[in-house]
Each structure stands twice: as structure tokens, then as C-alpha cells.
């Protein structure tokens, strides 16, 4: 069945934006007769208020549209590590909890009253096995013919097939300012764009529009022949969410 790719930037616990965006994707795909391949570009959790609900939506999407994938972001990796490791570094855990949005994540799961980290992790694994599975099956990168989808970016000095998974979750420089060509145009999140709108540079397309703080969650829509079609935005304000569609003027790939 023909498919269309829907690449979604960093969600960060904004289930209120993700739910209507996925509904819009379903309507659009149904009207076109093409199956959606939803690629979540990572950082589903942390910072925003509804990480548990966001991961519920992700899991439902993976089941509903089997071509879909989760690309692992650094915040997803922190959460998975803390919830599944036999021994947890208390300093790292406290930093995640207090500075990186982990408190909001545990609050959304109702786990703050569970006791120490081992009790919290045990309760999470027992009650949210589907979430554990989705995070464990997340991948560092999806590579198509012309586009590559990743959370943070790639090391410009390495071939696309020889990237370090940590770089793909964490890199900023030298990727963000790289002036040359790469083998693929890299679609990424991780670093919010300066104007909170999608940005296109020579070798990359950035779609992290700071959803948890700005209320704008961005989706790039790409046809199976890798023609960039348009953007979908979920924009929240005053308790309401509006879905807007905008043409991808200036984002077209060279023939």
C-alpha cells in the first residue's frame, strides 16, 4: 500500500497537541488513500505535563499504523535507563528529575509517591510494559534514499551508516553549522529553532518548534518518492488546539 511519511518533532509531554495532530494525520491519510508512516523524532517525554498520555498515543499509533517508528531522543533514553537499570546513578537521576523535566514525567505516571528510584522503576515496569517495549524498540535513525530522520543530527565527518548513537541523540555542533553537503538531507529535532518555525539549511531540516513551551508541535509531510508536501501544525492557545496546514515553500529538495 502506498504510504506518506509524517515526521513529528519533539513532543515533550504535550499530549494535548499530539492527540489532535494524530487525528489530523488520520483524516488526511484516509482522504488520500495512503497509509501514514509516522516517525516520532524523539523526546516524547519530560518537561511537559502529560508524558504518560503522550506515550499512550505513541503506542496506539505504532499499533494502528505498523510502518511507524519511534526515533530515540536523549530524554527518552534517560527515562528508559532510569526505569530499567539495575543500578541508577543518584546524581544523574536527581539532575533529570529537577532540571530536565523528569519530575513532570513521573507525576504524569502517578509514581512520585512510590518511594525511592528502585520502587518507582519497579512500579513503572509492572504497570506500563507497553511503554517499556516502545522505548526499547526505538531506533537511532531512519534512512531513506534522500532523507534521513534522526533526533539531534549526525556527525558530518562520518558516513550516515557509521554514526554514533549518542551523537544522533545529542549532537549540536559541528552538525548545526555544517556548511557543506551530506549524503542525505537530515530531518531532526532536539534543538528548538530560533523562530519556533521549521528551518531548512543546506543539509538539514529542523522541526523542533519548542512544543512544550510554545504550544506549537510540528509535523513534516513527505511522500513516498521523498517529495516534501507540506507541514501540519498543532497550535495550542487558551486551552484550545488548532490544526493548520501550510505549504512547504522553500523546503523542496533539488531534483
CSV table of C-alpha atoms in Angstrom, one decimal:
chain,number,residue,atom,x,y,z
A,1,UNK,CA,0.0,0.0,0.0
A,2,UNK,CA,1.4,3.5,-0.8
A,3,UNK,CA,2.4,5.5,2.2
A,4,UNK,CA,3.1,9.0,3.3
A,5,UNK,CA,5.7,9.9,6.0
A,6,UNK,CA,4.6,12.2,8.8
A,7,UNK,CA,7.7,13.2,10.8
A,8,UNK,CA,6.8,14.8,14.2
A,9,UNK,CA,9.2,16.9,16.2
A,10,UNK,CA,9.9,16.8,19.9
A,11,UNK,CA,6.6,16.3,21.9
A,12,UNK,CA,7.9,16.7,25.4
A,13,UNK,CA,4.8,15.6,27.2
A,14,UNK,CA,2.4,17.7,25.2
A,15,UNK,CA,-0.3,15.0,24.6
A,16,UNK,CA,-2.8,17.8,24.2
A,17,UNK,CA,-1.1,18.8,21.0
A,18,UNK,CA,-0.2,15.3,19.8
A,19,UNK,CA,-3.7,13.8,20.0
A,20,UNK,CA,-5.3,16.3,17.6
A,21,UNK,CA,-2.3,16.2,15.3
A,22,UNK,CA,-2.6,12.4,15.0
A,23,UNK,CA,-6.3,12.8,14.4
A,24,UNK,CA,-5.5,15.2,11.6
A,25,UNK,CA,-3.0,12.8,10.1
A,26,UNK,CA,-5.6,10.0,10.2
A,27,UNK,CA,-8.1,12.2,8.4
A,28,UNK,CA,-5.6,13.3,5.8
A,29,UNK,CA,-4.3,9.8,5.1
A,30,UNK,CA,-7.8,8.5,4.9
A,31,UNK,CA,-8.7,11.1,2.3
A,32,UNK,CA,-5.6,10.3,0.2
A,33,UNK,CA,-5.8,6.5,0.4
A,34,UNK,CA,-2.2,6.3,1.6
A,35,UNK,CA,-1.1,4.7,4.8
A,36,UNK,CA,0.6,7.0,7.3
A,37,UNK,CA,4.2,6.2,8.3
A,38,UNK,CA,4.5,8.3,11.5
A,39,UNK,CA,8.1,8.9,12.6
A,40,UNK,CA,8.4,10.4,16.1
A,41,UNK,CA,11.7,12.2,16.2
A,42,UNK,CA,12.2,11.6,19.9
A,43,UNK,CA,11.8,13.3,23.2
A,44,UNK,CA,8.3,12.1,23.7
A,45,UNK,CA,8.7,12.6,27.5
A,46,UNK,CA,9.9,15.2,30.0
A,47,UNK,CA,9.2,18.9,30.6
A,48,UNK,CA,5.5,19.0,29.5
A,49,UNK,CA,2.7,17.8,31.8
A,50,UNK,CA,1.5,14.6,30.0
A,51,UNK,CA,4.3,12.2,29.2
A,52,UNK,CA,2.3,9.1,30.1
A,53,UNK,CA,-0.6,10.2,27.9
A,54,UNK,CA,1.9,11.1,25.0
A,55,UNK,CA,3.4,7.6,25.2
A,56,UNK,CA,0.0,6.1,25.2
A,57,UNK,CA,-0.7,7.9,21.9
A,58,UNK,CA,2.6,6.8,20.5
A,59,UNK,CA,2.0,3.1,21.4
A,60,UNK,CA,-1.5,3.4,19.8
A,61,UNK,CA,0.0,4.9,16.6
A,62,UNK,CA,2.6,2.1,16.3
A,63,UNK,CA,-0.2,-0.5,16.6
A,64,UNK,CA,-2.6,1.3,14.2
A,65,UNK,CA,0.0,2.2,11.5
A,66,UNK,CA,2.7,-0.5,11.6
A,67,UNK,CA,5.2,1.3,9.4
A,68,UNK,CA,5.5,3.9,12.1
A,69,UNK,CA,8.6,4.2,14.3
A,70,UNK,CA,10.0,5.9,17.3
A,71,UNK,CA,13.4,7.5,17.0
A,72,UNK,CA,15.0,7.6,20.4
A,73,UNK,CA,15.7,11.0,21.8
A,74,UNK,CA,18.0,11.8,24.7
A,75,UNK,CA,15.1,12.3,27.1
A,76,UNK,CA,13.6,9.0,26.1
A,77,UNK,CA,16.9,7.4,26.7
A,78,UNK,CA,17.3,8.9,30.2
A,79,UNK,CA,13.8,7.7,31.2
A,80,UNK,CA,14.3,4.2,29.8
A,81,UNK,CA,17.6,3.9,31.6
A,82,UNK,CA,16.3,5.1,34.9
A,83,UNK,CA,13.3,2.8,34.7
A,84,UNK,CA,15.1,-0.4,33.6
A,85,UNK,CA,18.6,-0.3,35.0
A,86,UNK,CA,19.7,-2.5,38.0
A,87,UNK,CA,21.6,0.4,39.5
A,88,UNK,CA,20.9,4.1,39.0
A,89,UNK,CA,23.4,7.0,39.4
A,90,UNK,CA,21.6,9.1,42.0
A,91,UNK,CA,23.3,12.3,40.9
A,92,UNK,CA,22.1,11.8,37.3
A,93,UNK,CA,18.7,10.8,38.4
A,94,UNK,CA,18.3,13.9,40.6
A,95,UNK,CA,19.5,16.1,37.7
A,96,UNK,CA,16.9,14.5,35.4
A,97,UNK,CA,14.2,14.9,38.0
A,98,UNK,CA,14.8,18.5,38.9
A,99,UNK,CA,16.4,20.1,35.8
A,100,UNK,CA,15.4,18.1,32.8
A,101,UNK,CA,11.7,17.6,33.3
A,102,UNK,CA,11.7,14.2,34.9
A,103,UNK,CA,9.6,15.4,37.8
A,104,UNK,CA,6.7,16.2,35.4
A,105,UNK,CA,7.1,12.8,33.7
A,106,UNK,CA,6.9,10.8,37.0
A,107,UNK,CA,4.0,13.0,38.1
A,108,UNK,CA,2.1,12.1,34.9
A,109,UNK,CA,2.6,8.4,35.7
A,110,UNK,CA,1.5,8.8,39.3
A,111,UNK,CA,4.8,7.5,40.5
A,112,UNK,CA,6.1,10.2,42.8
A,113,UNK,CA,4.7,8.5,45.9
A,114,UNK,CA,6.3,5.2,45.2
A,115,UNK,CA,9.4,5.7,47.3
A,116,UNK,CA,13.0,5.5,46.1
A,117,UNK,CA,14.1,5.1,42.5
A,118,UNK,CA,14.0,1.3,42.6
A,119,UNK,CA,10.4,1.3,43.8
A,120,UNK,CA,9.5,3.8,41.1
A,121,UNK,CA,11.1,1.8,38.4
A,122,UNK,CA,9.5,-1.5,39.6
A,123,UNK,CA,6.1,0.1,39.5
A,124,UNK,CA,6.7,1.6,36.0
A,125,UNK,CA,7.8,-1.8,34.6
A,126,UNK,CA,4.9,-3.6,36.2
A,127,UNK,CA,2.2,-1.2,35.1
A,128,UNK,CA,3.5,0.2,31.8
A,129,UNK,CA,5.1,-2.7,30.0
A,130,UNK,CA,3.8,-1.4,26.6
A,131,UNK,CA,5.7,1.9,27.2
A,132,UNK,CA,8.9,0.0,28.1
A,133,UNK,CA,8.6,-2.0,24.9
A,134,UNK,CA,8.1,1.0,22.7
A,135,UNK,CA,11.1,2.8,24.2
A,136,UNK,CA,13.3,-0.3,23.9
A,137,UNK,CA,12.3,-0.8,20.2
A,138,UNK,CA,13.1,2.8,19.4
A,139,UNK,CA,15.8,3.3,16.8
A,140,UNK,CA,18.6,5.9,16.4
A,141,UNK,CA,17.9,6.7,12.7
A,142,UNK,CA,15.7,6.0,9.7
A,143,UNK,CA,17.5,6.3,6.4
A,144,UNK,CA,15.6,6.6,3.1
A,145,UNK,CA,17.0,7.3,-0.3
A,146,UNK,CA,17.4,11.1,0.1
A,147,UNK,CA,16.2,11.9,3.6
A,148,UNK,CA,17.4,10.6,6.9
A,149,UNK,CA,15.4,11.1,10.1
A,150,UNK,CA,17.1,11.4,13.5
A,151,UNK,CA,16.6,13.1,16.8
A,152,UNK,CA,19.5,15.5,17.1
A,153,UNK,CA,21.6,15.2,14.0
A,154,UNK,CA,24.7,13.4,12.6
A,155,UNK,CA,28.4,13.8,12.7
A,156,UNK,CA,29.3,15.4,9.3
A,157,UNK,CA,32.6,13.7,9.4
A,158,UNK,CA,31.2,10.1,9.4
A,159,UNK,CA,29.2,8.2,6.8
A,160,UNK,CA,25.5,8.1,7.5
A,161,UNK,CA,25.7,4.3,8.1
A,162,UNK,CA,28.6,4.7,10.7
A,163,UNK,CA,27.1,7.2,13.1
A,164,UNK,CA,27.5,7.0,16.9
A,165,UNK,CA,24.0,6.5,18.5
A,166,UNK,CA,25.0,9.1,21.2
A,167,UNK,CA,25.7,11.7,18.6
A,168,UNK,CA,22.4,11.1,16.9
A,169,UNK,CA,20.7,11.7,20.2
A,170,UNK,CA,22.8,14.6,21.5
A,171,UNK,CA,24.8,16.4,18.8
A,172,UNK,CA,24.5,20.1,18.2
A,173,UNK,CA,27.9,21.3,16.8
A,174,UNK,CA,29.5,20.6,14.4
A,175,UNK,CA,26.3,19.5,12.8
A,176,UNK,CA,24.1,22.6,13.1
A,177,UNK,CA,26.6,24.9,11.5
A,178,UNK,CA,28.0,22.5,8.9
A,179,UNK,CA,28.2,24.4,5.7
A,180,UNK,CA,28.7,21.6,3.2
A,181,UNK,CA,26.7,18.8,1.6
A,182,UNK,CA,25.8,15.4,3.2
A,183,UNK,CA,24.8,12.2,1.6
A,184,UNK,CA,21.2,12.8,2.9
A,185,UNK,CA,19.1,15.7,4.0
A,186,UNK,CA,18.8,15.2,7.7
A,187,UNK,CA,15.3,15.8,9.3
A,188,UNK,CA,15.8,16.4,13.0
A,189,UNK,CA,14.6,17.9,16.3
A,190,UNK,CA,16.5,18.3,19.6
A,191,UNK,CA,17.5,21.9,19.2
A,192,UNK,CA,14.5,24.3,19.1
A,193,UNK,CA,14.6,26.6,16.0
A,194,UNK,CA,15.4,30.2,16.6
A,195,UNK,CA,11.9,31.5,15.5
A,196,UNK,CA,10.0,28.4,16.6
A,197,UNK,CA,9.1,27.6,12.9
A,198,UNK,CA,10.6,24.9,10.8
A,199,UNK,CA,14.0,25.8,9.3
A,200,UNK,CA,15.9,24.4,6.2
A,201,UNK,CA,19.6,24.7,5.8
A,202,UNK,CA,21.8,23.2,3.1
A,203,UNK,CA,22.0,19.7,4.7
A,204,UNK,CA,19.2,19.6,7.2
A,205,UNK,CA,15.6,20.4,8.1
A,206,UNK,CA,14.8,21.3,11.7
A,207,UNK,CA,11.3,20.7,13.1
A,208,UNK,CA,11.7,21.1,16.9
A,209,UNK,CA,9.5,24.1,17.4
A,210,UNK,CA,9.7,24.0,21.2
A,211,UNK,CA,6.2,22.5,21.7
A,212,UNK,CA,6.4,22.2,25.5
A,213,UNK,CA,7.0,25.9,25.9
A,214,UNK,CA,5.5,27.4,22.7
A,215,UNK,CA,2.4,25.3,22.2
A,216,UNK,CA,3.5,24.6,18.6
A,217,UNK,CA,4.0,21.0,17.5
A,218,UNK,CA,5.3,20.5,14.0
A,219,UNK,CA,4.9,17.6,11.5
A,220,UNK,CA,6.7,17.5,8.2
A,221,UNK,CA,4.7,15.6,5.5
A,222,UNK,CA,6.7,13.7,2.8
A,223,UNK,CA,5.5,11.5,0.0
A,224,UNK,CA,6.9,8.0,-0.6
A,225,UNK,CA,9.0,9.4,-3.5
A,226,UNK,CA,10.5,11.8,-0.9
A,227,UNK,CA,8.8,14.9,-2.3
A,228,UNK,CA,8.2,17.3,0.6
A,229,UNK,CA,4.5,18.0,0.5
A,230,UNK,CA,3.5,20.4,3.4
A,231,UNK,CA,3.5,20.9,7.1
A,232,UNK,CA,0.9,20.2,9.7
A,233,UNK,CA,1.0,22.3,13.0
A,234,UNK,CA,-0.9,21.7,16.2
A,235,UNK,CA,-1.0,25.1,17.9
A,236,UNK,CA,-2.4,25.4,21.4
A,237,UNK,CA,-3.6,28.6,23.0
A,238,UNK,CA,-6.0,29.3,25.8
A,239,UNK,CA,-6.9,25.7,26.2
A,240,UNK,CA,-7.8,25.1,22.5
A,241,UNK,CA,-5.7,23.4,19.8
A,242,UNK,CA,-5.9,24.4,16.2
A,243,UNK,CA,-4.5,22.3,13.4
A,244,UNK,CA,-3.1,24.3,10.5
A,245,UNK,CA,-1.7,23.2,7.2
A,246,UNK,CA,1.0,25.2,5.4
A,247,UNK,CA,2.7,24.6,2.1
A,248,UNK,CA,6.4,23.7,2.3
A,249,UNK,CA,7.6,26.7,0.3
A,250,UNK,CA,11.4,26.8,0.2
A,251,UNK,CA,11.7,23.3,1.6
A,252,UNK,CA,11.6,21.5,-1.7
A,253,UNK,CA,14.6,19.2,-2.5
A,254,UNK,CA,16.6,19.7,-5.6
A,255,UNK,CA,15.8,17.2,-8.4
